[in-house]
Amino acid sequence: MLRNLTIHNFKSWQNTGQMPLASLTGLFGNNSSGKTGIIQLLLMLKQTVESADPQRVLHTGDEQTYIDLGTIYDVIYQHQIPGELAFSLTWDLPEYLNIINPEGELDDIIFSIPSLSFNVNIAVK
């Protein structure tokens, strides 16, 4: 389950700061304040992962995807190119990830990880 999201330079968000997420999270704000942009980022990441092209850094969309956000110019904050798009995600794992000593027995656990984080900075030129 997603626990935290941070976005820099995506659509109307210059910096969201760290946004905690829960099993039920509401997004409230004025019209055109960027609520939809948060959902669009998550959908863009999903369609990027599902893309058939492993070389593609971001899949902003086409007629066969969840959303079509146009070009990178359309999604970068204030269309500032060159620029940098950055985001980070933290999520809980469904079960602990056990790191086992490769030289030990199978039950020789070095440490266990309850969650993972993913951070990315994409230079836009």
XYZ file of N, CA and C in Angstrom:
375
model
N 0.840 -1.173 0.000
C 0.000 0.000 0.000
C 0.890 1.243 0.000
N 0.533 2.215 -0.819
C 1.286 3.471 -0.854
C 1.179 4.185 0.480
N 2.309 4.689 0.972
C 2.335 5.412 2.246
C 2.691 6.889 2.101
N 3.580 7.210 1.160
C 4.005 8.598 0.969
C 4.245 8.861 -0.507
N 3.979 10.086 -0.908
C 4.213 10.532 -2.271
C 4.749 11.954 -2.211
N 5.785 12.214 -2.979
C 6.337 13.557 -3.120
C 6.531 13.823 -4.605
N 6.100 15.008 -5.050
C 6.188 15.362 -6.466
C 6.870 16.718 -6.603
N 7.814 16.816 -7.547
C 8.465 18.084 -7.886
C 8.314 18.329 -9.386
N 7.806 19.486 -9.736
C 7.755 19.972 -11.123
C 6.885 19.133 -12.048
N 5.740 18.704 -11.552
C 4.786 17.975 -12.391
C 3.502 18.769 -12.485
N 3.150 19.151 -13.691
C 1.939 19.912 -13.986
C 1.875 21.155 -13.089
N 0.863 21.297 -12.256
C 0.748 22.516 -11.442
C 1.529 22.443 -10.135
N 2.222 21.333 -9.893
C 2.941 21.142 -8.631
C 4.426 21.429 -8.788
N 4.871 22.519 -8.175
C 6.314 22.749 -8.118
C 6.924 21.851 -7.055
N 6.211 21.729 -5.916
C 6.676 20.860 -4.832
C 5.486 20.546 -3.936
N 5.089 19.301 -3.895
C 3.962 18.915 -3.043
C 4.369 18.781 -1.589
N 5.667 18.648 -1.339
C 6.092 18.222 -0.018
C 5.725 16.761 0.137
N 6.033 16.198 1.256
C 5.723 14.783 1.477
C 4.240 14.652 1.821
N 3.519 13.892 1.012
C 2.090 13.679 1.229
C 1.886 12.277 1.801
N 1.464 12.180 3.051
C 1.169 10.855 3.595
C -0.115 10.313 2.979
N -0.127 9.026 2.703
C -1.290 8.358 2.115
C -1.715 7.220 3.031
N -2.992 6.890 2.985
C -3.535 5.804 3.804
C -4.455 4.963 2.930
N -5.081 3.953 3.538
C -5.967 3.098 2.757
C -7.155 3.890 2.207
N -7.508 4.965 2.873
C -8.523 5.886 2.375
C -7.947 7.286 2.496
N -7.679 7.907 1.351
C -7.089 9.243 1.325
C -7.973 10.137 0.477
N -8.357 11.285 1.011
C -9.151 12.257 0.267
C -8.272 13.398 -0.203
N -8.542 13.878 -1.400
C -7.848 15.042 -1.947
C -8.864 16.175 -2.034
N -8.612 17.243 -1.291
C -9.534 18.366 -1.250
C -8.803 19.633 -1.657
N -9.498 20.504 -2.351
C -8.914 21.773 -2.748
C -9.808 22.490 -3.740
N -9.442 23.722 -4.032
C -10.192 24.521 -4.993
C -10.084 23.916 -6.382
N -10.983 24.327 -7.265
C -10.887 23.920 -8.657
C -9.542 24.373 -9.217
N -8.954 23.542 -10.064
C -7.667 23.826 -10.719
C -6.513 23.974 -9.720
N -6.622 23.309 -8.582
C -5.541 23.398 -7.588
C -4.535 22.260 -7.706
N -4.786 21.260 -8.588
C -3.816 20.202 -8.815
C -4.197 18.834 -8.299
N -5.417 18.676 -7.815
C -5.840 17.360 -7.288
C -5.746 16.276 -8.354
N -6.246 16.553 -9.531
C -6.229 15.571 -10.616
C -4.805 15.246 -11.040
N -3.900 16.211 -10.963
C -2.505 15.983 -11.335
C -1.861 14.884 -10.510
N -2.239 14.778 -9.264
C -1.682 13.729 -8.399
C -2.119 12.352 -8.903
N -3.392 12.221 -9.227
C -3.901 10.959 -9.767
C -3.273 10.679 -11.133
N -3.119 11.724 -11.956
C -2.523 11.552 -13.280
C -1.081 11.061 -13.187
N -0.329 11.540 -12.209
C 1.043 11.058 -12.040
C 1.044 9.564 -11.749
N 0.170 9.123 -10.855
C 0.116 7.697 -10.516
C -0.298 6.857 -11.726
N -1.258 7.343 -12.488
C -1.664 6.619 -13.697
C -0.550 6.594 -14.735
N 0.181 7.705 -14.875
C 1.298 7.754 -15.818
C 2.374 6.749 -15.408
N 2.654 6.635 -14.117
C 3.637 5.659 -13.655
C 3.157 4.239 -13.944
N 1.880 3.976 -13.734
C 1.325 2.642 -14.018
C 1.470 2.303 -15.497
N 1.105 3.221 -16.379
C 1.206 2.911 -17.801
C 2.653 2.873 -18.267
N 3.557 3.556 -17.587
C 4.985 3.457 -17.914
C 5.494 2.057 -17.584
N 5.123 1.553 -16.424
C 5.531 0.200 -16.025
C 4.965 -0.837 -16.973
N 3.749 -0.635 -17.435
C 3.090 -1.593 -18.317
C 3.485 -1.427 -19.785
N 4.258 -0.400 -20.107
C 4.640 -0.122 -21.488
C 5.468 -1.265 -22.067
N 5.264 -1.538 -23.341
C 6.024 -2.583 -24.025
C 7.447 -2.144 -24.328
N 7.735 -0.854 -24.225
C 9.060 -0.316 -24.538
C 9.864 -0.123 -23.247
N 10.803 -1.024 -22.945
C 11.574 -0.910 -21.703
C 12.544 0.268 -21.700
N 12.790 0.867 -22.852
C 13.694 2.019 -22.937
C 12.986 3.335 -22.606
N 11.673 3.312 -22.559
C 10.887 4.526 -22.332
C 11.008 4.955 -20.870
N 11.411 6.206 -20.662
C 11.563 6.722 -19.301
C 10.197 6.985 -18.684
N 9.331 7.690 -19.397
C 7.957 7.935 -18.976
C 7.040 7.746 -20.167
N 5.919 7.120 -19.925
C 4.916 6.972 -20.979
C 3.790 7.944 -20.649
N 3.820 9.128 -21.275
C 2.812 10.148 -20.982
C 1.460 9.816 -21.593
N 1.415 8.822 -22.471
C 0.134 8.341 -22.944
C -0.046 8.373 -24.441
N -1.069 7.656 -24.864
C -1.535 7.638 -26.240
C -2.993 7.183 -26.209
N -3.548 6.851 -27.355
C -4.972 6.489 -27.421
C -5.275 5.143 -26.761
N -4.259 4.380 -26.403
C -4.489 3.056 -25.819
C -4.140 2.984 -24.331
N -3.850 4.110 -23.696
C -3.445 4.110 -22.292
C -4.544 4.707 -21.414
N -4.331 4.638 -20.114
C -5.301 5.168 -19.154
C -5.528 6.659 -19.361
N -4.434 7.387 -19.560
C -4.501 8.832 -19.775
C -3.503 9.218 -20.852
N -3.748 10.340 -21.486
C -2.813 10.893 -22.459
C -2.517 12.314 -22.024
N -1.327 12.508 -21.474
C -0.937 13.813 -20.941
C -0.180 14.659 -21.953
N -0.025 14.161 -23.159
C 0.696 14.914 -24.179
C 2.184 14.614 -24.121
N 2.994 15.642 -24.278
C 4.450 15.494 -24.284
C 5.018 15.848 -22.917
N 6.304 15.628 -22.752
C 6.964 16.004 -21.492
C 6.850 17.505 -21.269
N 6.846 18.282 -22.341
C 6.667 19.731 -22.240
C 5.325 20.057 -21.582
N 4.304 19.254 -21.857
C 2.972 19.483 -21.300
C 2.879 19.149 -19.816
N 3.738 18.266 -19.317
C 3.620 17.847 -17.919
C 4.646 18.496 -17.001
N 5.683 19.103 -17.549
C 6.685 19.744 -16.692
C 6.120 21.060 -16.149
N 6.391 21.346 -14.898
C 5.865 22.533 -14.221
C 6.193 23.798 -15.008
N 5.179 24.577 -15.313
C 5.267 25.834 -16.054
C 6.005 25.681 -17.388
N 6.010 24.479 -17.927
C 6.632 24.184 -19.233
C 8.093 24.628 -19.282
N 8.781 24.549 -18.143
C 10.168 25.011 -18.040
C 11.124 23.934 -18.518
N 11.611 24.119 -19.751
C 12.607 23.214 -20.306
C 13.815 24.048 -20.677
N 14.998 23.706 -20.224
C 15.330 22.502 -19.455
C 14.776 22.580 -18.030
N 14.557 21.423 -17.467
C 14.016 21.334 -16.126
C 14.251 19.950 -15.561
N 13.631 19.703 -14.424
C 13.781 18.402 -13.786
C 12.456 17.998 -13.180
N 12.029 16.806 -13.490
C 10.841 16.215 -12.912
C 11.314 15.200 -11.878
N 10.751 15.265 -10.691
C 11.182 14.339 -9.635
C 9.968 13.880 -8.839
N 10.045 12.660 -8.379
C 9.011 12.158 -7.491
C 9.572 11.012 -6.668
N 8.926 10.751 -5.558
C 9.297 9.611 -4.728
C 8.033 8.966 -4.188
N 8.104 7.670 -4.049
C 7.010 6.868 -3.523
C 7.548 5.964 -2.422
N 6.773 5.774 -1.395
C 7.085 4.791 -0.354
C 5.852 3.916 -0.188
N 6.068 2.612 -0.118
C 4.939 1.714 0.049
C 5.303 0.584 0.993
N 4.263 0.064 1.655
C 4.408 -1.095 2.531
C 4.371 -2.350 1.678
N 5.174 -3.309 2.052
C 5.158 -4.615 1.382
C 4.061 -5.484 2.011
N 3.473 -6.396 1.231
C 2.427 -7.256 1.799
C 2.970 -8.174 2.897
N 4.255 -8.488 2.813
C 4.925 -9.233 3.881
C 6.381 -8.775 3.917
N 7.029 -8.972 5.021
C 8.414 -8.537 5.171
C 9.301 -9.189 4.113
N 10.216 -8.401 3.576
C 11.229 -8.922 2.656
C 12.429 -9.306 3.503
N 12.709 -10.593 3.587
C 13.810 -11.080 4.414
C 15.080 -11.184 3.580
N 16.135 -10.573 4.061
C 17.444 -10.659 3.425
C 18.227 -11.723 4.176
N 18.579 -12.781 3.444
C 19.197 -13.953 4.061
C 20.695 -13.943 3.801
N 21.444 -14.357 4.776
C 22.894 -14.474 4.656
C 23.208 -15.517 3.586
N 23.879 -15.123 2.481
C 24.145 -16.084 1.408
C 25.071 -17.222 1.833
N 25.804 -17.018 2.908
C 26.731 -18.057 3.364
C 26.166 -18.847 4.536
N 24.970 -18.472 4.961
C 24.388 -19.134 6.122
C 23.272 -20.077 5.732
N 22.515 -20.481 6.735
C 21.361 -21.351 6.530
C 20.183 -20.517 6.020
N 19.162 -21.186 5.502
C 17.996 -20.478 4.973
C 17.287 -19.631 6.021
N 17.376 -20.026 7.261
C 16.717 -19.237 8.304
C 17.668 -18.217 8.931
N 18.830 -18.007 8.336
C 19.817 -17.042 8.830
C 19.525 -15.672 8.203
N 18.532 -14.963 8.759
C 18.077 -13.679 8.227
C 18.980 -12.563 8.751
N 19.533 -11.774 7.825
C 20.375 -10.635 8.202
C 19.496 -9.484 8.680
N 18.458 -9.162 7.892
C 17.491 -8.140 8.288
C 16.217 -8.318 7.474
N 15.141 -7.671 7.922
C 13.841 -7.728 7.262
C 13.402 -6.321 6.903
N 12.772 -6.184 5.743
C 12.352 -4.877 5.255
C 10.824 -4.852 5.175
N 10.165 -3.916 5.901
C 8.708 -3.840 5.853
C 8.172 -2.957 4.723
N 9.041 -2.088 4.169
C 8.575 -1.167 3.131
C 9.720 -0.834 2.178
N 9.353 -0.282 1.018
C 10.333 0.132 0.016
C 10.053 1.560 -0.420
N 11.084 2.218 -0.939
C 10.944 3.560 -1.495
C 11.553 3.595 -2.883
N 10.999 4.449 -3.714
C 11.493 4.658 -5.070
C 11.600 6.155 -5.281
N 12.783 6.621 -5.619
C 13.030 8.044 -5.863
C 13.614 8.191 -7.263
N 13.137 9.190 -8.007
C 13.661 9.407 -9.350
C 13.735 10.900 -9.661
N 14.790 11.282 -10.336
C 14.946 12.642 -10.875
C 15.169 12.469 -12.375
N 14.347 13.118 -13.163
C 14.434 13.018 -14.612
C 14.791 14.395 -15.174
N 15.962 14.482 -15.782
C 16.365 15.742 -16.414
C 15.625 15.874 -17.742
N 14.994 17.005 -17.932
C 14.249 17.271 -19.162
C 15.009 18.326 -19.943
N 15.466 17.931 -21.138
C 16.264 18.858 -21.949
C 15.542 19.210 -23.220
